[in-house]
Amino acid sequence: MDGAAKGRGAAGSADIGAQERVVAEQEWLQRWETGKIGFHKEQRHPLLQKYLDILLNGRSGLRIFFPLCGKAVEMKWLADMGHRVIGVEISEQALKEFFAEHSLPYREEPVPGTSGAKMLQSMSGNISLYCCSIYDLSSAIVGKFDGVWDRGALVAVNPCDRQRYASLMISLMEKSSSYLLVTVLYDPNKHKGPPFYVPESEIKSLYGNQCEIKCLQKVNDFSDRHREWGLDYFLEVLYILKFVP
């Protein structure tokens, strides 16, 4: 990553106001129906592979949460390691594609007390994916998690809903949990999102009262897709969040 990109990545938090767009659930459903899922990655994310040890922290048999999971390939990868994976996604098509593409038989169950919600669970029981709004979840339904992989989730949440999202995530974390969070940086005056621009100041505002926040790495992820959006830089930023003792 060049130094100019680093400098541009430090855009002021005042620029967040340029992103007032609200994305309805129906728009995400239509993206899955029409195959407009450029946010989905066919390969395991290199930052998760690089920093997996920080997420696991020497522990085995963890409960790991994938918010707004889509059909993330890392879910099977972690389940194959012996962890229990729990995800939530509004698109039932995305969840069914996940099980089909990994040749995993699954069963469906309604979620008690949540109208229209269902859980799709691998027959082995180590992958449980909830088809509903993330805001339908609570620790009473899904329990608490030892680890979180948040890539494409916070950055997809409408900016006006971020505090609600962060409060929910904190309520779902065990005190010893490790939360790996991927955000994106670009010029928010040139692209309205999603993914939405989330500077470090916003992370501190959302999570700083509860968590210790450390930036692990910034990666230049600029591609032709971002150039088509009118951007000249696009960074992915990885943070580790841990509860303050």
PDB file of C-alpha atoms in Angstrom:
ATOM      1  CA  MET A   1       0.000   0.000   0.000  1.00  0.00           C
ATOM      2  CA  ASP A   2       1.492   3.373  -0.960  1.00  0.00           C
ATOM      3  CA  GLY A   3       1.858   6.273   1.424  1.00  0.00           C
ATOM      4  CA  ALA A   4      -0.671   8.361  -0.502  1.00  0.00           C
ATOM      5  CA  ALA A   5      -3.299   5.687   0.056  1.00  0.00           C
ATOM      6  CA  LYS A   6      -2.495   5.722   3.756  1.00  0.00           C
ATOM      7  CA  GLY A   7      -3.011   9.434   3.883  1.00  0.00           C
ATOM      8  CA  ARG A   8      -6.236   9.355   1.920  1.00  0.00           C
ATOM      9  CA  GLY A   9      -7.505   6.579   4.203  1.00  0.00           C
ATOM     10  CA  ALA A  10      -7.576   9.006   7.092  1.00  0.00           C
ATOM     11  CA  ALA A  11     -10.588  10.945   5.823  1.00  0.00           C
ATOM     12  CA  GLY A  12     -12.351  12.931   8.509  1.00  0.00           C
ATOM     13  CA  SER A  13     -15.379  11.594  10.331  1.00  0.00           C
ATOM     14  CA  ALA A  14     -17.364  14.608   9.135  1.00  0.00           C
ATOM     15  CA  ASP A  15     -17.436  12.946   5.717  1.00  0.00           C
ATOM     16  CA  ILE A  16     -19.697  10.223   7.115  1.00  0.00           C
ATOM     17  CA  GLY A  17     -22.532  12.681   6.630  1.00  0.00           C
ATOM     18  CA  ALA A  18     -22.121  12.220   2.890  1.00  0.00           C
ATOM     19  CA  GLN A  19     -23.528   8.716   3.284  1.00  0.00           C
ATOM     20  CA  GLU A  20     -27.174   9.032   4.245  1.00  0.00           C
ATOM     21  CA  ARG A  21     -28.428   6.261   2.003  1.00  0.00           C
ATOM     22  CA  VAL A  22     -30.669   3.632   3.611  1.00  0.00           C
ATOM     23  CA  VAL A  23     -30.640   0.167   2.034  1.00  0.00           C
ATOM     24  CA  ALA A  24     -33.863  -1.800   2.517  1.00  0.00           C
ATOM     25  CA  GLU A  25     -33.824  -5.541   3.190  1.00  0.00           C
ATOM     26  CA  GLN A  26     -35.563  -6.084  -0.140  1.00  0.00           C
ATOM     27  CA  GLU A  27     -32.566  -4.656  -1.979  1.00  0.00           C
ATOM     28  CA  TRP A  28     -30.249  -7.242  -0.384  1.00  0.00           C
ATOM     29  CA  LEU A  29     -32.704 -10.011  -1.279  1.00  0.00           C
ATOM     30  CA  GLN A  30     -32.780  -8.799  -4.887  1.00  0.00           C
ATOM     31  CA  ARG A  31     -28.980  -8.811  -5.046  1.00  0.00           C
ATOM     32  CA  TRP A  32     -28.958 -12.494  -4.152  1.00  0.00           C
ATOM     33  CA  GLU A  33     -31.807 -13.266  -6.568  1.00  0.00           C
ATOM     34  CA  THR A  34     -30.061 -11.527  -9.468  1.00  0.00           C
ATOM     35  CA  GLY A  35     -26.550 -12.707  -8.637  1.00  0.00           C
ATOM     36  CA  LYS A  36     -25.249  -9.191  -7.935  1.00  0.00           C
ATOM     37  CA  ILE A  37     -23.088 -10.379  -5.046  1.00  0.00           C
ATOM     38  CA  GLY A  38     -19.714  -8.846  -5.757  1.00  0.00           C
ATOM     39  CA  PHE A  39     -19.218  -8.713  -1.992  1.00  0.00           C
ATOM     40  CA  HIS A  40     -19.074 -12.536  -1.810  1.00  0.00           C
ATOM     41  CA  LYS A  41     -15.588 -14.045  -1.881  1.00  0.00           C
ATOM     42  CA  GLU A  42     -15.052 -17.521  -3.324  1.00  0.00           C
ATOM     43  CA  GLN A  43     -11.793 -17.983  -1.401  1.00  0.00           C
ATOM     44  CA  ARG A  44     -11.055 -17.734   2.303  1.00  0.00           C
ATOM     45  CA  HIS A  45     -10.283 -14.185   3.349  1.00  0.00           C
ATOM     46  CA  PRO A  46      -6.503 -13.722   3.632  1.00  0.00           C
ATOM     47  CA  LEU A  47      -6.834 -11.537   6.746  1.00  0.00           C
ATOM     48  CA  LEU A  48      -8.766 -14.251   8.589  1.00  0.00           C
ATOM     49  CA  GLN A  49      -6.175 -16.818   7.567  1.00  0.00           C
ATOM     50  CA  LYS A  50      -3.338 -14.552   8.713  1.00  0.00           C
ATOM     51  CA  TYR A  51      -4.887 -13.593  12.059  1.00  0.00           C
ATOM     52  CA  LEU A  52      -6.815 -16.765  12.865  1.00  0.00           C
ATOM     53  CA  ASP A  53      -4.606 -17.436  15.890  1.00  0.00           C
ATOM     54  CA  ILE A  54      -5.628 -14.086  17.355  1.00  0.00           C
ATOM     55  CA  LEU A  55      -9.298 -14.991  16.948  1.00  0.00           C
ATOM     56  CA  LEU A  56      -8.855 -18.437  18.507  1.00  0.00           C
ATOM     57  CA  ASN A  57      -6.337 -17.311  21.150  1.00  0.00           C
ATOM     58  CA  GLY A  58      -5.210 -20.874  21.826  1.00  0.00           C
ATOM     59  CA  ARG A  59      -8.759 -22.092  22.391  1.00  0.00           C
ATOM     60  CA  SER A  60     -10.572 -25.013  20.761  1.00  0.00           C
ATOM     61  CA  GLY A  61     -14.225 -25.864  20.299  1.00  0.00           C
ATOM     62  CA  LEU A  62     -15.332 -22.235  20.122  1.00  0.00           C
ATOM     63  CA  ARG A  63     -18.739 -20.799  19.237  1.00  0.00           C
ATOM     64  CA  ILE A  64     -17.975 -18.397  16.387  1.00  0.00           C
ATOM     65  CA  PHE A  65     -20.492 -15.895  15.030  1.00  0.00           C
ATOM     66  CA  PHE A  66     -20.764 -14.700  11.414  1.00  0.00           C
ATOM     67  CA  PRO A  67     -23.133 -11.682  11.311  1.00  0.00           C
ATOM     68  CA  LEU A  68     -24.804 -11.118   7.911  1.00  0.00           C
ATOM     69  CA  CYS A  69     -23.016 -14.264   6.815  1.00  0.00           C
ATOM     70  CA  GLY A  70     -24.264 -14.721   3.258  1.00  0.00           C
ATOM     71  CA  LYS A  71     -22.654 -17.957   2.082  1.00  0.00           C
ATOM     72  CA  ALA A  72     -19.197 -17.210   3.498  1.00  0.00           C
ATOM     73  CA  VAL A  73     -16.826 -20.083   2.716  1.00  0.00           C
ATOM     74  CA  GLU A  74     -14.959 -19.537   5.997  1.00  0.00           C
ATOM     75  CA  MET A  75     -17.903 -20.997   7.910  1.00  0.00           C
ATOM     76  CA  LYS A  76     -17.196 -24.535   6.760  1.00  0.00           C
ATOM     77  CA  TRP A  77     -13.456 -24.002   7.187  1.00  0.00           C
ATOM     78  CA  LEU A  78     -13.873 -23.144  10.871  1.00  0.00           C
ATOM     79  CA  ALA A  79     -16.480 -25.852  11.442  1.00  0.00           C
ATOM     80  CA  ASP A  80     -14.061 -28.411   9.986  1.00  0.00           C
ATOM     81  CA  MET A  81     -11.556 -27.303  12.632  1.00  0.00           C
ATOM     82  CA  GLY A  82     -13.970 -28.376  15.342  1.00  0.00           C
ATOM     83  CA  HIS A  83     -15.653 -25.060  16.106  1.00  0.00           C
ATOM     84  CA  ARG A  84     -19.385 -24.409  16.174  1.00  0.00           C
ATOM     85  CA  VAL A  85     -20.403 -21.776  13.641  1.00  0.00           C
ATOM     86  CA  ILE A  86     -23.524 -19.643  13.987  1.00  0.00           C
ATOM     87  CA  GLY A  87     -24.559 -17.205  11.281  1.00  0.00           C
ATOM     88  CA  VAL A  88     -27.460 -14.925  10.486  1.00  0.00           C
ATOM     89  CA  GLU A  89     -28.581 -13.805   7.040  1.00  0.00           C
ATOM     90  CA  ILE A  90     -31.802 -12.315   5.665  1.00  0.00           C
ATOM     91  CA  SER A  91     -31.534 -14.227   2.360  1.00  0.00           C
ATOM     92  CA  GLU A  92     -32.680 -17.830   2.530  1.00  0.00           C
ATOM     93  CA  GLN A  93     -31.278 -18.313  -0.981  1.00  0.00           C
ATOM     94  CA  ALA A  94     -27.791 -17.431   0.283  1.00  0.00           C
ATOM     95  CA  LEU A  95     -28.003 -19.981   3.093  1.00  0.00           C
ATOM     96  CA  LYS A  96     -29.299 -22.745   0.851  1.00  0.00           C
ATOM     97  CA  GLU A  97     -26.539 -22.021  -1.657  1.00  0.00           C
ATOM     98  CA  PHE A  98     -23.982 -22.357   1.144  1.00  0.00           C
ATOM     99  CA  PHE A  99     -25.157 -25.836   2.074  1.00  0.00           C
ATOM    100  CA  ALA A 100     -25.500 -26.888  -1.578  1.00  0.00           C
ATOM    101  CA  GLU A 101     -22.064 -25.635  -2.629  1.00  0.00           C
ATOM    102  CA  HIS A 102     -20.404 -27.500   0.239  1.00  0.00           C
ATOM    103  CA  SER A 103     -22.548 -30.640  -0.253  1.00  0.00           C
ATOM    104  CA  LEU A 104     -23.784 -30.412   3.325  1.00  0.00           C
ATOM    105  CA  PRO A 105     -27.128 -31.967   4.225  1.00  0.00           C
ATOM    106  CA  TYR A 106     -29.164 -29.786   6.569  1.00  0.00           C
ATOM    107  CA  ARG A 107     -32.469 -29.548   8.392  1.00  0.00           C
ATOM    108  CA  GLU A 108     -34.791 -26.590   8.867  1.00  0.00           C
ATOM    109  CA  GLU A 109     -36.438 -25.590  12.130  1.00  0.00           C
ATOM    110  CA  PRO A 110     -38.615 -22.602  13.058  1.00  0.00           C
ATOM    111  CA  VAL A 111     -37.176 -20.161  15.584  1.00  0.00           C
ATOM    112  CA  PRO A 112     -39.511 -20.117  18.607  1.00  0.00           C
ATOM    113  CA  GLY A 113     -41.019 -16.725  19.319  1.00  0.00           C
ATOM    114  CA  THR A 114     -39.789 -15.129  16.082  1.00  0.00           C
ATOM    115  CA  SER A 115     -42.428 -15.040  13.360  1.00  0.00           C
ATOM    116  CA  GLY A 116     -41.172 -16.187   9.957  1.00  0.00           C
ATOM    117  CA  ALA A 117     -37.644 -16.907  11.162  1.00  0.00           C
ATOM    118  CA  LYS A 118     -36.043 -20.288  10.600  1.00  0.00           C
ATOM    119  CA  MET A 119     -32.772 -22.000  11.395  1.00  0.00           C
ATOM    120  CA  LEU A 120     -30.930 -24.095   8.821  1.00  0.00           C
ATOM    121  CA  GLN A 121     -28.592 -26.489  10.610  1.00  0.00           C
ATOM    122  CA  SER A 122     -26.096 -28.968   9.215  1.00  0.00           C
ATOM    123  CA  MET A 123     -27.005 -32.551  10.091  1.00  0.00           C
ATOM    124  CA  SER A 124     -23.771 -32.752  12.084  1.00  0.00           C
ATOM    125  CA  GLY A 125     -25.025 -29.827  14.156  1.00  0.00           C
ATOM    126  CA  ASN A 126     -21.858 -27.750  13.952  1.00  0.00           C
ATOM    127  CA  ILE A 127     -23.203 -25.075  11.566  1.00  0.00           C
ATOM    128  CA  SER A 128     -26.415 -23.243  12.500  1.00  0.00           C
ATOM    129  CA  LEU A 129     -27.563 -20.440  10.202  1.00  0.00           C
ATOM    130  CA  TYR A 130     -30.530 -18.249  11.111  1.00  0.00           C
ATOM    131  CA  CYS A 131     -32.660 -16.845   8.324  1.00  0.00           C
ATOM    132  CA  CYS A 132     -34.061 -13.606   9.747  1.00  0.00           C
ATOM    133  CA  SER A 133     -33.098 -10.038  10.526  1.00  0.00           C
ATOM    134  CA  ILE A 134     -30.057  -9.861  12.770  1.00  0.00           C
ATOM    135  CA  TYR A 135     -32.139  -7.669  15.081  1.00  0.00           C
ATOM    136  CA  ASP A 136     -34.452 -10.628  15.699  1.00  0.00           C
ATOM    137  CA  LEU A 137     -31.591 -12.377  17.499  1.00  0.00           C
ATOM    138  CA  SER A 138     -30.747 -12.208  21.184  1.00  0.00           C
ATOM    139  CA  SER A 139     -28.565 -14.182  23.555  1.00  0.00           C
ATOM    140  CA  ALA A 140     -31.739 -15.969  24.683  1.00  0.00           C
ATOM    141  CA  ILE A 141     -32.061 -17.391  21.142  1.00  0.00           C
ATOM    142  CA  VAL A 142     -28.454 -17.965  20.067  1.00  0.00           C
ATOM    143  CA  GLY A 143     -26.484 -17.836  23.302  1.00  0.00           C
ATOM    144  CA  LYS A 144     -23.168 -15.982  23.504  1.00  0.00           C
ATOM    145  CA  PHE A 145     -20.074 -16.271  21.320  1.00  0.00           C
ATOM    146  CA  ASP A 146     -16.384 -16.857  21.932  1.00  0.00           C
ATOM    147  CA  GLY A 147     -15.382 -15.274  18.639  1.00  0.00           C
ATOM    148  CA  VAL A 148     -16.799 -13.056  15.884  1.00  0.00           C
ATOM    149  CA  TRP A 149     -15.735 -12.699  12.244  1.00  0.00           C
ATOM    150  CA  ASP A 150     -17.357  -9.476  11.005  1.00  0.00           C
ATOM    151  CA  ARG A 151     -16.461  -8.990   7.367  1.00  0.00           C
ATOM    152  CA  GLY A 152     -19.079  -7.310   5.187  1.00  0.00           C
ATOM    153  CA  ALA A 153     -21.469  -6.893   8.112  1.00  0.00           C
ATOM    154  CA  LEU A 154     -20.892  -3.609   9.951  1.00  0.00           C
ATOM    155  CA  VAL A 155     -20.006  -2.010   6.606  1.00  0.00           C
ATOM    156  CA  ALA A 156     -23.352  -3.195   5.194  1.00  0.00           C
ATOM    157  CA  VAL A 157     -25.434  -1.911   8.100  1.00  0.00           C
ATOM    158  CA  ASN A 158     -27.175   1.387   7.383  1.00  0.00           C
ATOM    159  CA  PRO A 159     -25.227   4.141   9.183  1.00  0.00           C
ATOM    160  CA  CYS A 160     -28.357   5.130  11.125  1.00  0.00           C
ATOM    161  CA  ASP A 161     -28.532   1.568  12.544  1.00  0.00           C
ATOM    162  CA  ARG A 162     -24.883   1.202  13.590  1.00  0.00           C
ATOM    163  CA  GLN A 163     -25.391   1.909  17.286  1.00  0.00           C
ATOM    164  CA  ARG A 164     -28.203  -0.652  17.439  1.00  0.00           C
ATOM    165  CA  TYR A 165     -25.985  -3.166  15.664  1.00  0.00           C
ATOM    166  CA  ALA A 166     -22.982  -2.555  17.920  1.00  0.00           C
ATOM    167  CA  SER A 167     -25.093  -2.826  21.067  1.00  0.00           C
ATOM    168  CA  LEU A 168     -26.491  -6.152  19.859  1.00  0.00           C
ATOM    169  CA  MET A 169     -23.037  -7.489  19.034  1.00  0.00           C
ATOM    170  CA  ILE A 170     -21.715  -6.557  22.476  1.00  0.00           C
ATOM    171  CA  SER A 171     -24.687  -8.310  24.088  1.00  0.00           C
ATOM    172  CA  LEU A 172     -23.835 -11.513  22.176  1.00  0.00           C
ATOM    173  CA  MET A 173     -20.151 -11.627  23.171  1.00  0.00           C
ATOM    174  CA  GLU A 174     -18.692 -13.613  26.027  1.00  0.00           C
ATOM    175  CA  LYS A 175     -16.379 -11.550  28.202  1.00  0.00           C
ATOM    176  CA  SER A 176     -13.407 -13.567  26.918  1.00  0.00           C
ATOM    177  CA  SER A 177     -14.373 -13.324  23.263  1.00  0.00           C
ATOM    178  CA  SER A 178     -12.253 -12.043  20.379  1.00  0.00           C
ATOM    179  CA  TYR A 179     -13.992  -9.947  17.718  1.00  0.00           C
ATOM    180  CA  LEU A 180     -12.253  -9.562  14.348  1.00  0.00           C
ATOM    181  CA  LEU A 181     -13.820  -6.648  12.488  1.00  0.00           C
ATOM    182  CA  VAL A 182     -13.124  -5.655   8.877  1.00  0.00           C
ATOM    183  CA  THR A 183     -14.071  -2.144   7.782  1.00  0.00           C
ATOM    184  CA  VAL A 184     -13.431  -0.223   4.578  1.00  0.00           C
ATOM    185  CA  LEU A 185     -11.971   3.191   3.859  1.00  0.00           C
ATOM    186  CA  TYR A 186     -12.473   5.264   0.691  1.00  0.00           C
ATOM    187  CA  ASP A 187     -13.665   8.759  -0.207  1.00  0.00           C
ATOM    188  CA  PRO A 188     -17.301   8.746   0.993  1.00  0.00           C
ATOM    189  CA  ASN A 189     -18.036  11.808  -1.136  1.00  0.00           C
ATOM    190  CA  LYS A 190     -17.492   9.681  -4.250  1.00  0.00           C
ATOM    191  CA  HIS A 191     -19.478   6.566  -3.334  1.00  0.00           C
ATOM    192  CA  LYS A 192     -22.648   6.336  -1.253  1.00  0.00           C
ATOM    193  CA  GLY A 193     -22.268   2.698  -0.224  1.00  0.00           C
ATOM    194  CA  PRO A 194     -22.728  -0.051   0.563  1.00  0.00           C
ATOM    195  CA  PRO A 195     -20.184  -1.048   1.667  1.00  0.00           C
ATOM    196  CA  PHE A 196     -20.240   2.044   3.831  1.00  0.00           C
ATOM    197  CA  TYR A 197     -17.184   4.015   4.871  1.00  0.00           C
ATOM    198  CA  VAL A 198     -16.376   3.380   8.561  1.00  0.00           C
ATOM    199  CA  PRO A 199     -13.383   5.293   9.976  1.00  0.00           C
ATOM    200  CA  GLU A 200     -11.575   4.331  13.180  1.00  0.00           C
ATOM    201  CA  SER A 201     -13.238   7.191  15.045  1.00  0.00           C
ATOM    202  CA  GLU A 202     -16.588   5.512  14.386  1.00  0.00           C
ATOM    203  CA  ILE A 203     -15.327   2.161  15.696  1.00  0.00           C
ATOM    204  CA  LYS A 204     -14.187   3.882  18.877  1.00  0.00           C
ATOM    205  CA  SER A 205     -17.533   5.649  19.228  1.00  0.00           C
ATOM    206  CA  LEU A 206     -19.479   2.403  18.800  1.00  0.00           C
ATOM    207  CA  TYR A 207     -17.335   0.002  20.820  1.00  0.00           C
ATOM    208  CA  GLY A 208     -14.822   2.061  22.801  1.00  0.00           C
ATOM    209  CA  ASN A 209     -16.778   2.179  26.055  1.00  0.00           C
ATOM    210  CA  GLN A 210     -16.778  -1.630  26.289  1.00  0.00           C
ATOM    211  CA  CYS A 211     -13.835  -2.848  24.255  1.00  0.00           C
ATOM    212  CA  GLU A 212     -10.144  -2.422  23.731  1.00  0.00           C
ATOM    213  CA  ILE A 213      -9.672  -1.724  20.024  1.00  0.00           C
ATOM    214  CA  LYS A 214      -6.501  -2.419  18.076  1.00  0.00           C
ATOM    215  CA  CYS A 215      -5.896  -1.985  14.363  1.00  0.00           C
ATOM    216  CA  LEU A 216      -4.053  -5.054  13.082  1.00  0.00           C
ATOM    217  CA  GLN A 217      -3.580  -4.252   9.407  1.00  0.00           C
ATOM    218  CA  LYS A 218      -4.632  -2.034   6.498  1.00  0.00           C
ATOM    219  CA  VAL A 219      -4.732  -3.625   3.048  1.00  0.00           C
ATOM    220  CA  ASN A 220      -5.038  -2.012  -0.362  1.00  0.00           C
ATOM    221  CA  ASP A 221      -8.045  -3.823  -1.874  1.00  0.00           C
ATOM    222  CA  PHE A 222      -8.604  -1.490  -4.834  1.00  0.00           C
ATOM    223  CA  SER A 223     -10.010  -3.175  -7.952  1.00  0.00           C
ATOM    224  CA  ASP A 224     -11.718  -2.378 -11.246  1.00  0.00           C
ATOM    225  CA  ARG A 225     -15.070  -2.604  -9.432  1.00  0.00           C
ATOM    226  CA  HIS A 226     -14.062   0.266  -7.153  1.00  0.00           C
ATOM    227  CA  ARG A 227     -12.771   2.275 -10.110  1.00  0.00           C
ATOM    228  CA  GLU A 228     -16.205   1.883 -11.716  1.00  0.00           C
ATOM    229  CA  TRP A 229     -17.698   3.386  -8.556  1.00  0.00           C
ATOM    230  CA  GLY A 230     -15.602   6.485  -9.190  1.00  0.00           C
ATOM    231  CA  LEU A 231     -13.061   5.749  -6.465  1.00  0.00           C
ATOM    232  CA  ASP A 232      -9.285   6.028  -6.672  1.00  0.00           C
ATOM    233  CA  TYR A 233      -8.493   4.058  -3.505  1.00  0.00           C
ATOM    234  CA  PHE A 234     -10.189   1.412  -1.367  1.00  0.00           C
ATOM    235  CA  LEU A 235      -8.702  -0.042   1.814  1.00  0.00           C
ATOM    236  CA  GLU A 236      -9.751  -2.911   4.031  1.00  0.00           C
ATOM    237  CA  VAL A 237      -8.898  -2.403   7.704  1.00  0.00           C
ATOM    238  CA  LEU A 238      -8.799  -5.206  10.266  1.00  0.00           C
ATOM    239  CA  TYR A 239      -9.380  -4.562  13.981  1.00  0.00           C
ATOM    240  CA  ILE A 240      -9.367  -6.826  17.002  1.00  0.00           C
ATOM    241  CA  LEU A 241     -11.886  -5.965  19.712  1.00  0.00           C
ATOM    242  CA  LYS A 242     -11.710  -7.413  23.210  1.00  0.00           C
ATOM    243  CA  PHE A 243     -13.680  -6.544  26.316  1.00  0.00           C
ATOM    244  CA  VAL A 244     -11.804  -4.312  28.740  1.00  0.00           C
ATOM    245  CA  PRO A 245     -11.265  -6.372  31.957  1.00  0.00           C
TER     246      PRO A 245
END
